[in-house]
Short mmCIF file of C-alpha atoms and ligand atoms in Angstrom, two decimals:
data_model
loop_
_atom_site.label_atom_id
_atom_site.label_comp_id
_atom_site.label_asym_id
_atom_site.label_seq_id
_atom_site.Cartn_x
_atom_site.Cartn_y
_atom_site.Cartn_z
CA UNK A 1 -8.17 -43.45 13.75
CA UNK A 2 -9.07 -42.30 9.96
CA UNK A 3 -7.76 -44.66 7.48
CA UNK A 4 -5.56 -42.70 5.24
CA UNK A 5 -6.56 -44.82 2.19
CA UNK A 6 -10.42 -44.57 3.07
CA UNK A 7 -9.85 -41.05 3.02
CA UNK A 8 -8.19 -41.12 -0.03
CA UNK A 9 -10.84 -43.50 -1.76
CA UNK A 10 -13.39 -40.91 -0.50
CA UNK A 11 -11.61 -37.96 -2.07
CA UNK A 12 -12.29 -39.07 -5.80
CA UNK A 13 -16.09 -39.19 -5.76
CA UNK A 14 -16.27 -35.85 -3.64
CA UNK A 15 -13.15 -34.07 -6.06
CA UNK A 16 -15.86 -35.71 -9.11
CA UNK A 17 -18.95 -33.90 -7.69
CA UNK A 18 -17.11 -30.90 -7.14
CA UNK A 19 -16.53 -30.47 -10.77
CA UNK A 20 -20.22 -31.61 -11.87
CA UNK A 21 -21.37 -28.77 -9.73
CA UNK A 22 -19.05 -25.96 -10.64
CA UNK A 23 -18.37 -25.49 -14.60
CA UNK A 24 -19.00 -21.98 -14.59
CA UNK A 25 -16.32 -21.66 -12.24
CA UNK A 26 -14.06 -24.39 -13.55
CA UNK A 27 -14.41 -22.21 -16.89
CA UNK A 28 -13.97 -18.57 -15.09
CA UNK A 29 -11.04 -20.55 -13.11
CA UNK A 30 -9.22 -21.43 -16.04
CA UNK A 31 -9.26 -18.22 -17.91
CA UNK A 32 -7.98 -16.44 -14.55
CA UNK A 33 -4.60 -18.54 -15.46
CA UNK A 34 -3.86 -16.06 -17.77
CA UNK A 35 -3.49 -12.37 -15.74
CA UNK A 36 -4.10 -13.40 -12.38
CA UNK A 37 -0.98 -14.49 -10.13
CA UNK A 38 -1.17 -18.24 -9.38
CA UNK A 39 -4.58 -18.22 -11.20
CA UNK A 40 -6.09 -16.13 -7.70
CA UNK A 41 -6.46 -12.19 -6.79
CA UNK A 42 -5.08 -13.23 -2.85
CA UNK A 43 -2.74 -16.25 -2.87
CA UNK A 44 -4.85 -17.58 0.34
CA UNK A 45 -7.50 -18.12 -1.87
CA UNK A 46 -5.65 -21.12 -3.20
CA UNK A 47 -6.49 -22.63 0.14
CA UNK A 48 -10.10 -23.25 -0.59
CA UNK A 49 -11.30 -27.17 -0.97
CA UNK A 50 -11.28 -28.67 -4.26
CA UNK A 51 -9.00 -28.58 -7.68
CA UNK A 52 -9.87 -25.10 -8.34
CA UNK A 53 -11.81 -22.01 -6.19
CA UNK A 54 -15.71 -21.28 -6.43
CA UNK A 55 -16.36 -17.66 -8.14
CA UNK A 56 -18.26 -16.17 -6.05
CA UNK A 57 -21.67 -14.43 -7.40
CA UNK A 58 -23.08 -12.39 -4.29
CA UNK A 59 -23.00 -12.77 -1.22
CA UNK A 60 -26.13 -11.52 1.92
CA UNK A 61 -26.18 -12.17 5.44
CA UNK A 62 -24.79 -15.54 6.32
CA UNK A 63 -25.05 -16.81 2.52
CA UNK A 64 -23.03 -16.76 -0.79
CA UNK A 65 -24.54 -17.64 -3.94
CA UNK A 66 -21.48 -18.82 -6.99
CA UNK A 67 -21.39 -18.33 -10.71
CA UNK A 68 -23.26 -21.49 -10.83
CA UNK A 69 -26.12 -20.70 -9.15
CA UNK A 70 -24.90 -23.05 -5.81
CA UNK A 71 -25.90 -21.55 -2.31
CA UNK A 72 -23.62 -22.22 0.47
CA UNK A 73 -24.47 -21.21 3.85
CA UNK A 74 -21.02 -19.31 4.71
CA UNK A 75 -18.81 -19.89 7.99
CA UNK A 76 -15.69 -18.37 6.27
CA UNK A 77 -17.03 -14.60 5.85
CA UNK A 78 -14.33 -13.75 4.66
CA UNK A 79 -12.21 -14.93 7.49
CA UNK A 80 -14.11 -12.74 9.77
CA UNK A 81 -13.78 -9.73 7.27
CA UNK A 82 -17.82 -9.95 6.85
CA UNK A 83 -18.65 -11.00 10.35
CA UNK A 84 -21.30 -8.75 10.46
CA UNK A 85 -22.82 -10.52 7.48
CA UNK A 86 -22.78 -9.73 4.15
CA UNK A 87 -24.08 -6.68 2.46
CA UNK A 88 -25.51 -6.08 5.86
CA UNK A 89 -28.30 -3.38 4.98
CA UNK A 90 -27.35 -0.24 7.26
CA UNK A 91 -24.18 -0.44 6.32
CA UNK A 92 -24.59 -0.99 2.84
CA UNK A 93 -26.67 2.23 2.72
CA UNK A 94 -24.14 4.04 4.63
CA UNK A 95 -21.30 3.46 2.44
CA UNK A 96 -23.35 3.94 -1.03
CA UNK A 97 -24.65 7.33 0.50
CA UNK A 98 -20.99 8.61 1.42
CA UNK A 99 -19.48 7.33 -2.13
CA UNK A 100 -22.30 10.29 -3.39
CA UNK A 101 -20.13 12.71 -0.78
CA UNK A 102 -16.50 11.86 -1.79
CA UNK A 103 -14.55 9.10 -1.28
CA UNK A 104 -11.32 10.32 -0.02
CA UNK A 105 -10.52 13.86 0.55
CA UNK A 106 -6.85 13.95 2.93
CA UNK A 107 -9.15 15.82 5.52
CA UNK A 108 -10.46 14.70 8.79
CA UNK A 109 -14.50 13.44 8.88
CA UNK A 110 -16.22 13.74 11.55
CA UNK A 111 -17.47 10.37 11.42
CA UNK A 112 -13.86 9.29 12.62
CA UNK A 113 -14.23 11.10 15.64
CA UNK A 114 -17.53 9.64 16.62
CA UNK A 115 -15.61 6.59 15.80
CA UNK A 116 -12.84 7.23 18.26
CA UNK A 117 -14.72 8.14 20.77
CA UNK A 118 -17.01 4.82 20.28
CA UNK A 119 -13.86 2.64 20.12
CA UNK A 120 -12.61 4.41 23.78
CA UNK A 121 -16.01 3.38 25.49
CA UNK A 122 -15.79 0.03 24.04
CA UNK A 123 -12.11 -0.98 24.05
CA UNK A 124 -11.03 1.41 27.05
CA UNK A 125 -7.97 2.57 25.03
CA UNK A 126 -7.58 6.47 25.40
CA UNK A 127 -6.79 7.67 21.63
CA UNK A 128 -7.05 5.99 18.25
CA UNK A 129 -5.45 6.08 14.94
CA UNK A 130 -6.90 4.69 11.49
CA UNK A 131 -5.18 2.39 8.62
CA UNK A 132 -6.32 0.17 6.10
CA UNK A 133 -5.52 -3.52 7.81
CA UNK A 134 -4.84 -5.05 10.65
CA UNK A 135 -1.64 -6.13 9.30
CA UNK A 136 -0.93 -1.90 9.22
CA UNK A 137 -2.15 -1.03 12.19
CA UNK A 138 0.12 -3.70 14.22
CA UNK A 139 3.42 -2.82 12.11
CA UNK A 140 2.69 0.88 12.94
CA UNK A 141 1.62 -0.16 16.98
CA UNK A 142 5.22 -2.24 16.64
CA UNK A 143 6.64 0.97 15.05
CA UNK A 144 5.32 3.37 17.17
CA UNK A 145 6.46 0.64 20.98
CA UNK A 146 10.46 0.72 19.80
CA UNK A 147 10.21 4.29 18.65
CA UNK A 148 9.41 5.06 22.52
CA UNK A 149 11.05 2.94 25.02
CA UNK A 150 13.76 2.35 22.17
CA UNK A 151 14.57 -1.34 22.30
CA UNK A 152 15.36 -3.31 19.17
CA UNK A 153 13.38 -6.53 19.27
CA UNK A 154 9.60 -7.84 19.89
CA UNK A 155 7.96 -10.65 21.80
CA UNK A 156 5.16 -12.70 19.56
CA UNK A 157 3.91 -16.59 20.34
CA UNK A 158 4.81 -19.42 18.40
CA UNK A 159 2.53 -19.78 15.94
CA UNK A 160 1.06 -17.01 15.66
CA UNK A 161 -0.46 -15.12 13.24
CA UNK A 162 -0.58 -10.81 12.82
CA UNK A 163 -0.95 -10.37 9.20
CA UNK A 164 1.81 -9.88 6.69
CA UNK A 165 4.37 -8.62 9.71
CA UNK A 166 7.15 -9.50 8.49
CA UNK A 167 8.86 -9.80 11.95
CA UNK A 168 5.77 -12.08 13.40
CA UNK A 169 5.84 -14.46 10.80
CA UNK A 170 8.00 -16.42 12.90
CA UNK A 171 8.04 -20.18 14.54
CA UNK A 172 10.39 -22.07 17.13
CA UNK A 173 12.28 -24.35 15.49
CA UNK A 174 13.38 -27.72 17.25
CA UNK A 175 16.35 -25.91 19.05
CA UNK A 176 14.25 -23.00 20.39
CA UNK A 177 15.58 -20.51 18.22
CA UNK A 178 13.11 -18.20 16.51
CA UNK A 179 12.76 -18.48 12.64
CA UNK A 180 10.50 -17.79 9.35
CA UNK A 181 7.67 -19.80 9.57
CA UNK A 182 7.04 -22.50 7.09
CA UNK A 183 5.60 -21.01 3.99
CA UNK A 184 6.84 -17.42 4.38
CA UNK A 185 8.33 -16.12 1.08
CA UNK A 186 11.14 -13.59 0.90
CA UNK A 187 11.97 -12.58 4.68
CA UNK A 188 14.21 -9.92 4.80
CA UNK A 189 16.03 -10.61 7.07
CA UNK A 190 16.42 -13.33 10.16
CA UNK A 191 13.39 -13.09 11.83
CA UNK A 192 15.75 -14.11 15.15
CA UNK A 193 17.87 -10.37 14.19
CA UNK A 194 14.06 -9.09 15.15
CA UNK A 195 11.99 -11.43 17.08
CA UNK A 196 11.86 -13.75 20.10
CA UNK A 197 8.64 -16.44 19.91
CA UNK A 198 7.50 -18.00 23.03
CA UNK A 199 4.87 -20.39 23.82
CA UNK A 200 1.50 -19.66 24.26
CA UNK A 201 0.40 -20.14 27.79
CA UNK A 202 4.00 -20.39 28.63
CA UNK A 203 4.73 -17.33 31.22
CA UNK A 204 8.43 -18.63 32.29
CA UNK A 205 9.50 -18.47 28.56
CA UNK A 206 7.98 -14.99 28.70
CA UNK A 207 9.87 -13.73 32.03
CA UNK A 208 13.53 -15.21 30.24
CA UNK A 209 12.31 -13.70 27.05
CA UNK A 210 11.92 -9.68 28.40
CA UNK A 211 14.35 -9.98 31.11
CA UNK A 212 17.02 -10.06 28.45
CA UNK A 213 16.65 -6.24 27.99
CA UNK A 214 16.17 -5.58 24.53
CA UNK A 215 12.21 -6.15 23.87
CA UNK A 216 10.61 -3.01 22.97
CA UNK A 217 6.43 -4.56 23.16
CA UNK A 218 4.77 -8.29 23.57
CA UNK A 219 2.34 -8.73 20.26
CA UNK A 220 0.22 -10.85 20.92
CA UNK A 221 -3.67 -12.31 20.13
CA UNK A 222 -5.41 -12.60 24.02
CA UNK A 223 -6.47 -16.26 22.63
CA UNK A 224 -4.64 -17.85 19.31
CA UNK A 225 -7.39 -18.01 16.63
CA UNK A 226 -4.81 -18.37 13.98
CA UNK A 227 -3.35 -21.85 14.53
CA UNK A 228 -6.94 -23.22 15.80
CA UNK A 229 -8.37 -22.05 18.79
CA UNK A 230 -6.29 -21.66 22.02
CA UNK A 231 -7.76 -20.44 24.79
CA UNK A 232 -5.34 -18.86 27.56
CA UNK A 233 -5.02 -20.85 31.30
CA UNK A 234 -6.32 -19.07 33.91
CA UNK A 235 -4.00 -16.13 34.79
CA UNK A 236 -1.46 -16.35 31.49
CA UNK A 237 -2.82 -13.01 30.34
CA UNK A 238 -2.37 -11.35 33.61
CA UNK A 239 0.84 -12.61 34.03
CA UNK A 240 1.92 -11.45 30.74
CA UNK A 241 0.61 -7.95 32.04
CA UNK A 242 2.17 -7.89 35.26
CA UNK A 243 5.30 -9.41 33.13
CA UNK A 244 5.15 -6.84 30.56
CA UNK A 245 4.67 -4.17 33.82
CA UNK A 246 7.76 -5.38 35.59
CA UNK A 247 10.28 -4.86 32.38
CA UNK A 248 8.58 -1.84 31.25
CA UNK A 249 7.67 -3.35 28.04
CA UNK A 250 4.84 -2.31 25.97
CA UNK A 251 2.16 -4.66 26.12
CA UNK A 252 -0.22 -5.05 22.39
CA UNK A 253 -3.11 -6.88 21.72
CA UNK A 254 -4.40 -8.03 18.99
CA UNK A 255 -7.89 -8.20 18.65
CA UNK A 256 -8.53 -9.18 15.09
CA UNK A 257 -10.58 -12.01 15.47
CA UNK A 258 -11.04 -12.15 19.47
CA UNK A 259 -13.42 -9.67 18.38
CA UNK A 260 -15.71 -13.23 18.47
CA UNK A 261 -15.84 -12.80 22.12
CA UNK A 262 -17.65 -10.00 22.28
CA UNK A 263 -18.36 -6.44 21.28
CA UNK A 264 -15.43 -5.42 23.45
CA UNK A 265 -13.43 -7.60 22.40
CA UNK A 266 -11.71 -10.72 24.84
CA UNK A 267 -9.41 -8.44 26.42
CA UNK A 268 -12.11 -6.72 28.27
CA UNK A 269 -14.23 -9.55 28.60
CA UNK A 270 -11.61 -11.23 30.41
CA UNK A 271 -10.74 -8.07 32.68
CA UNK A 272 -7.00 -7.30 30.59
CA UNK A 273 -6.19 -3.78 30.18
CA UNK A 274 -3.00 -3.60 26.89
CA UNK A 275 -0.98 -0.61 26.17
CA UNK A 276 -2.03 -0.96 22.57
CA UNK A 277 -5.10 -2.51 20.92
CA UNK A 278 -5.38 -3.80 17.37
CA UNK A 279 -8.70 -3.72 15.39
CA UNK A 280 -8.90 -4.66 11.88
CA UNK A 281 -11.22 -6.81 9.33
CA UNK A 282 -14.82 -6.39 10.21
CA UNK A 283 -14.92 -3.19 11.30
CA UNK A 284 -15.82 -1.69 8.64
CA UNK A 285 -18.23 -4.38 7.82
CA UNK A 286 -15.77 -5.75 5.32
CA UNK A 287 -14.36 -2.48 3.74
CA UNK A 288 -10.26 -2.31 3.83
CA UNK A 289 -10.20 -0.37 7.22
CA UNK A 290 -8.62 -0.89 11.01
CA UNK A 291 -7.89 0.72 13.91
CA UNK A 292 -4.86 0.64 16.88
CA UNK A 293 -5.71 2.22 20.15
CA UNK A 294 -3.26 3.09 22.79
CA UNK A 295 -3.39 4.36 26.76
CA UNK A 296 -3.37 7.96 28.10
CA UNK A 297 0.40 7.86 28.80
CA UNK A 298 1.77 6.52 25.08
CA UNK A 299 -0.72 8.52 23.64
CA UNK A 300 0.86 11.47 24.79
CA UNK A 301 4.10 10.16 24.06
CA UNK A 302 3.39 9.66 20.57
CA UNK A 303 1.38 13.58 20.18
CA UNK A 304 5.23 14.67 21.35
CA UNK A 305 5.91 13.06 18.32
CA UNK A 306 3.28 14.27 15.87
CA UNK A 307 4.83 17.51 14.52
CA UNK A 308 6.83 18.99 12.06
CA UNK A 309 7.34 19.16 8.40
CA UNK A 310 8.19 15.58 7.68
CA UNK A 311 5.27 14.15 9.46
CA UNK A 312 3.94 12.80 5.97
CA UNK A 313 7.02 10.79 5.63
CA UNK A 314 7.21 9.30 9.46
CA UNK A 315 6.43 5.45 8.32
CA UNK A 316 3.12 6.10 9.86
CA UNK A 317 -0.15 6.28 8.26
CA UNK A 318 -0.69 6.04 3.91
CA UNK A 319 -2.69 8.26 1.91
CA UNK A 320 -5.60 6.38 1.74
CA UNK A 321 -5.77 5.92 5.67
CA UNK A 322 -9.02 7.31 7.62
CA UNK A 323 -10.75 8.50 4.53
CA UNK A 324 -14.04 9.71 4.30
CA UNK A 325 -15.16 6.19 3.01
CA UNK A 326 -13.78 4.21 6.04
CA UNK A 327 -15.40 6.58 8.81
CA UNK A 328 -18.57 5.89 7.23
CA UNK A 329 -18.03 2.16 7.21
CA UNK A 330 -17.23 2.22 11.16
CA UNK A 331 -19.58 4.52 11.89
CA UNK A 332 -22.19 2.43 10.66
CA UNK A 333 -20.54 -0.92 11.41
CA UNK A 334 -20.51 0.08 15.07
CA UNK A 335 -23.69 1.58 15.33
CA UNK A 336 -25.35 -1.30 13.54
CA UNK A 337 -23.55 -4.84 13.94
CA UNK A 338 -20.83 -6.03 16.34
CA UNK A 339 -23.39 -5.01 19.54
CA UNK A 340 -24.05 -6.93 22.45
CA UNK A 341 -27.81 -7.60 20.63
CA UNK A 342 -25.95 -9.31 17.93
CA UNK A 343 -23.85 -11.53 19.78
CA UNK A 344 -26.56 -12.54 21.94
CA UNK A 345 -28.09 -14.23 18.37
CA UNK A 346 -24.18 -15.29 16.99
CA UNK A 347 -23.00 -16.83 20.60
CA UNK A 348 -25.63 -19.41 21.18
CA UNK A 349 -26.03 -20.14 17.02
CA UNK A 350 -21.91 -21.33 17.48
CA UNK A 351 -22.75 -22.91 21.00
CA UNK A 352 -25.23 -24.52 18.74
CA UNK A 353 -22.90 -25.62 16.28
CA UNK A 354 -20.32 -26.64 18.85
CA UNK A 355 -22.23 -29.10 20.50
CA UNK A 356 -23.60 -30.96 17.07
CA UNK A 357 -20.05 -31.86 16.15
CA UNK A 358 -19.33 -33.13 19.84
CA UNK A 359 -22.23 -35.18 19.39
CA UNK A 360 -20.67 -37.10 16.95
CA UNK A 361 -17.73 -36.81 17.88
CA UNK A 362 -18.48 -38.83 21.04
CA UNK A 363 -20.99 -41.20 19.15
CA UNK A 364 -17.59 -42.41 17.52
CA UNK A 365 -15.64 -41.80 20.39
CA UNK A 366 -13.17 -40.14 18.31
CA UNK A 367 -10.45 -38.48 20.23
CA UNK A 368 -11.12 -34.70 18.62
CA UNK A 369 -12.10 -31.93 20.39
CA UNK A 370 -14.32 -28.96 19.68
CA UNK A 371 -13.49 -25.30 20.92
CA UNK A 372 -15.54 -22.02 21.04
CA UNK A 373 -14.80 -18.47 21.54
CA UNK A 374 -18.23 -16.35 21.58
CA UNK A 375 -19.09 -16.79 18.15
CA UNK A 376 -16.51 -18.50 16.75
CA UNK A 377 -15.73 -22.26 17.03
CA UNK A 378 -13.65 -25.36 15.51
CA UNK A 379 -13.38 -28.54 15.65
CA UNK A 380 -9.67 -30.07 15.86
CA UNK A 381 -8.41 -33.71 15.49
CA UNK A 382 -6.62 -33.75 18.51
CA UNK A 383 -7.04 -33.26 22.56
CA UNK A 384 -7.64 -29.28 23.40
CA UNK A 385 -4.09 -27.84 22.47
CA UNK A 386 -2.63 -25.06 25.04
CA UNK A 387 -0.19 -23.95 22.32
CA UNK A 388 0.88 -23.60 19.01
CA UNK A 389 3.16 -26.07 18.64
CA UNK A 390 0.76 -28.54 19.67
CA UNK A 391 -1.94 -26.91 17.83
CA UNK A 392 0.54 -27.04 14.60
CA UNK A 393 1.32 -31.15 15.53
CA UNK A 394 -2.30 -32.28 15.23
CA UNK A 395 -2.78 -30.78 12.00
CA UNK A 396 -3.83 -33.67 9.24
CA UNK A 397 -3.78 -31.86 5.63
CA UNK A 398 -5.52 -35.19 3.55
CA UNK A 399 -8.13 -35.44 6.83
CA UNK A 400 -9.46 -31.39 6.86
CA UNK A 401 -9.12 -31.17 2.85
CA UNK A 402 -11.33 -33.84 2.44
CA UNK A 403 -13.68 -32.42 5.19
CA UNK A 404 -13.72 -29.14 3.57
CA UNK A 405 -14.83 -30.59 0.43
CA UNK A 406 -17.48 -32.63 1.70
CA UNK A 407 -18.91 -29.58 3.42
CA UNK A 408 -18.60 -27.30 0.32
CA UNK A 409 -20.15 -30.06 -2.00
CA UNK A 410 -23.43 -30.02 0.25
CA UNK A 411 -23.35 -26.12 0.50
CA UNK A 412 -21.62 -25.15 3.83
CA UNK A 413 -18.05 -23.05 3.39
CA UNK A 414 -15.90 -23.10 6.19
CA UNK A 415 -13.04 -21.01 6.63
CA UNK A 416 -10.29 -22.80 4.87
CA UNK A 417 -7.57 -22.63 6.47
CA UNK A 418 -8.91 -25.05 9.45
CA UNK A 419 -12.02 -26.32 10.68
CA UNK A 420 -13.74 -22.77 11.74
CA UNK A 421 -16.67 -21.42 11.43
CA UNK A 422 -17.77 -18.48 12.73
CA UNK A 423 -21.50 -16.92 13.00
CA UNK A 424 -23.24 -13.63 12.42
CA UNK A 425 -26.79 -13.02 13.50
CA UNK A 426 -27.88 -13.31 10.07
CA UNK A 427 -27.16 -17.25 10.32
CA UNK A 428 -29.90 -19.45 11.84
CA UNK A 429 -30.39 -22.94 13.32
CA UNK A 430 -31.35 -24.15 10.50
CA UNK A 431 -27.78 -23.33 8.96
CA UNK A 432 -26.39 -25.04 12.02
CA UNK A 433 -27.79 -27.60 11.99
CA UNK A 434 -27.11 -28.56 8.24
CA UNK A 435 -23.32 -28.50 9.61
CA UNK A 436 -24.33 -31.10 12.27
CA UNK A 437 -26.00 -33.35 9.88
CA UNK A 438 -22.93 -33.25 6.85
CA UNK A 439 -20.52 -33.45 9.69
CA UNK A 440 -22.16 -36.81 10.99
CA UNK A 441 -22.25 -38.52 7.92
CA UNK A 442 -19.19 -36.92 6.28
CA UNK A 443 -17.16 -38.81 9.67
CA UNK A 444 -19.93 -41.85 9.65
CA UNK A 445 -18.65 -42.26 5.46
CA UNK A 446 -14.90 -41.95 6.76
CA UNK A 447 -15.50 -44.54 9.79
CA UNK A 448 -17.43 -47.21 7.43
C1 LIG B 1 -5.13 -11.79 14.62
C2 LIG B 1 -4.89 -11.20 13.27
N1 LIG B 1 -4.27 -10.02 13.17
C3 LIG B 1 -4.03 -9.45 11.99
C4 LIG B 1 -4.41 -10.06 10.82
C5 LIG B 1 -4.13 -9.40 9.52
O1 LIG B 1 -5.31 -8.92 8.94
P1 LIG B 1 -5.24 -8.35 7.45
O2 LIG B 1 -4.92 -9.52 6.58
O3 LIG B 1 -6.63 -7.83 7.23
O4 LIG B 1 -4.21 -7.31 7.44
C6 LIG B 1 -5.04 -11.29 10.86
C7 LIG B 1 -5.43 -11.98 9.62
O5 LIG B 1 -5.88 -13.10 9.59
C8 LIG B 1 -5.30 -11.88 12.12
O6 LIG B 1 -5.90 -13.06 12.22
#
């Protein structure tokens, strides 16, 4: 229904204010050509709106200020890194108060105890271990699932998205067969040698895909986040568990960003009890840390494991894992942000937020859709998807660049690798609603 050349047309003027209001960072841009790979510190970064990235100043609560002085009221955080908000205080203090105590030490704090602990009460799992990412702690949950029922290959959904995996970074191609996903660079081998992909939502793909005999755990996110939002039908998730049950397959999930649903997460939200739970990103209130959980029964497995002189080189764990630094982050994170108080402000701020773009959305009767997970939403160009694949089919590159960069040029970043936004408590109506008014006229400029 969006006119490819109207788009197009638009794009100049908005590309032309973009560089008006950013020379600092234009300048700071250009010099990063010189050291910096592809010109960025994190290749994603080359995702952001516009012919070169903001620098980014500081950044408190729900805001980041650039290099030149522009405000933005931030829906990326960091891809979900900073959904506590920014520089939240409590954990601010906590962290500069432990980097007076040591940083790093190869000893056990007891702050990571009082961590575990907390993360059993929230996330039901019976015994945790600590890494730096969440892209560690599911290759050592993945590690950890063949080492014990000792069956080559995993189960992940099409389209999804664990991190730097290697073995999920995986699609269906046209045929059904599982490969690299477009844009993956330097897999090391077939992904098919490793993987099987099945559908979201798709439990008879599941059943063919464990009965086969050789799938050691099901990865898996309890709603996409990473290809939009997909939310599960009623009863996929507990068919996957009775599914996983049944072939006495390890079942892990993800809970990176379902984290939005709740402070425990979707999986208990939604009444879904894993074998394995992944926790990464905001955790630590942005610091590099995350967590993987596991059940009575494979945590006692792996202890049998957890001896011996070679221990240090077992492929699981690094040197700078559970340090000092990251038990303080949690602790504080935990104690301070990501509680039911806080979601009670995030939830109804992205409810909020959720229901401005429908408005217009149905002012122009344009057939998008909007979808919400607790604090997180997104609005899609396309009917609700119940998959990937159709999730991945809607996608319009020219359509959500140029929306991106209308947002950003009237101070609102949204995560850029699709329309999301997600809230902290430190965001207010106010910030909302300047969404719901640049959204209107952004799509009331595309429709004239
Ligand atoms: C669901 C999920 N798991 C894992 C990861 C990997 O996190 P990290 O990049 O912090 O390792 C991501 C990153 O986006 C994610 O969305």
């Amino acid at each position: 229904m969006i006119d490819e050349l109207r788009i197009a047309e638009l794009m100049g003027a908005e590309v032309e204010m973009f560089i008006q209001k950013h020379p600092q960072s234009r300048e700071e841009s250009f010099n990063s050509q010189t050291a910096l790979l592809g010109g960025v510190p994190m290749p994603w970064m080359k995702r952001w709106a516009g012919p070169f990235p903001i620098i980014a100043d500081s950044a408190a609560g729900g805001s980041i200020v650039d290099i030149d002085g522009n405000t933005y009221v931030d829906f990326c955080l960091g891809d979900t890194g900073s959904m506590t908000g920014h520089a939240n205080a409590p954990i601010s203090q906590a962290i500069a108060h432990q980097s007076q105590r040591g940083f790093t030490t190869m000893l056990p704090s007891a702050d990571l105890s009082w961590v575990a602990n907390h993360l059993t009460d929230r996330f039901g799992m019976s015994k945790w271990q600590f890494c730096l990412s969440a892209t560690d702690a599911n290759r050592f949950s993945l590690r950890l699932a063949r080492q014990l029922n000792g069956k080559p290959k995993i189960v992940v959904n099409d389209w999804c998205y664990h991190g730097t995996v290697d073995e999920t970074l995986v699609i269906l191609d046209r045929n059904g067969e599982t490969v690299s996903r477009p844009g993956a660079i330097g897999p090391q081998i077939h992904p098919g040698l490793t993987t099987i992909a099945v559908p979201f939502n798709d439990l008879a793909a599941m059943e063919r895909a464990l009965a086969g005999g050789e799938i050691a755990c099901v990865l898996m996110e309890p709603a996409l986040t990473n290809i939009g939002i997909v939310l599960p039908q009623e009863g996929y998730l507990e068919g996957v568990r009775q599914l996983t049950k049944k072939y006495g397959v390890i079942f892990i999930l993800d809970e990176t960003h379902t984290i939005c649903a709740g402070p425990q997460g979707a999986s208990r939200l939604w009444g879904v009890e894993p074998d394995m739970l992944v926790i990464g990103k905001t955790i630590g209130g942005g610091i590099p840390v995350a967590a993987y959980g596991m059940s009575a029964e494979i945590s006692r497995r792996v202890e049998d494991l957890m001896h011996g002189h070679d221990l240090d080189v077992s492929g699981i764990g690094g040197t700078l894992s559970g340090s000092a630094l990251a038990g303080a982050a949690i602790r504080a994170t935990l104690t301070h942000a990501l509680r039911q108080e806080d979601f009670d402000i995030a939830i109804p701020l992205a409810m909020r937020w959720s229901a401005g773009v429908q408005a217009t959305i149905d002012r122009h009767k344009l057939p998008w859709t909007v979808q919400q997970l607790g604090c997180r939403a997104e609005y899609w160009f396309a009917d609700h998807p119940q998959n990937g694949a159709q999730a991945a089919a809607s996608v319009n590159d020219s359509l959500e660049s140029f929306m991106h960069l209308y947002a950003l040029n009237r101070g609102i970043l949204l995560t850029p690798f699709h329309n999301m936004a997600l809230m902290t408590p430190f965001h207010s109506d106010s910030d909302v609603d300047l969404h719901t008014a640049v959204f209107a006229q952004c799509v009331e400029e595309l429709m004239s």
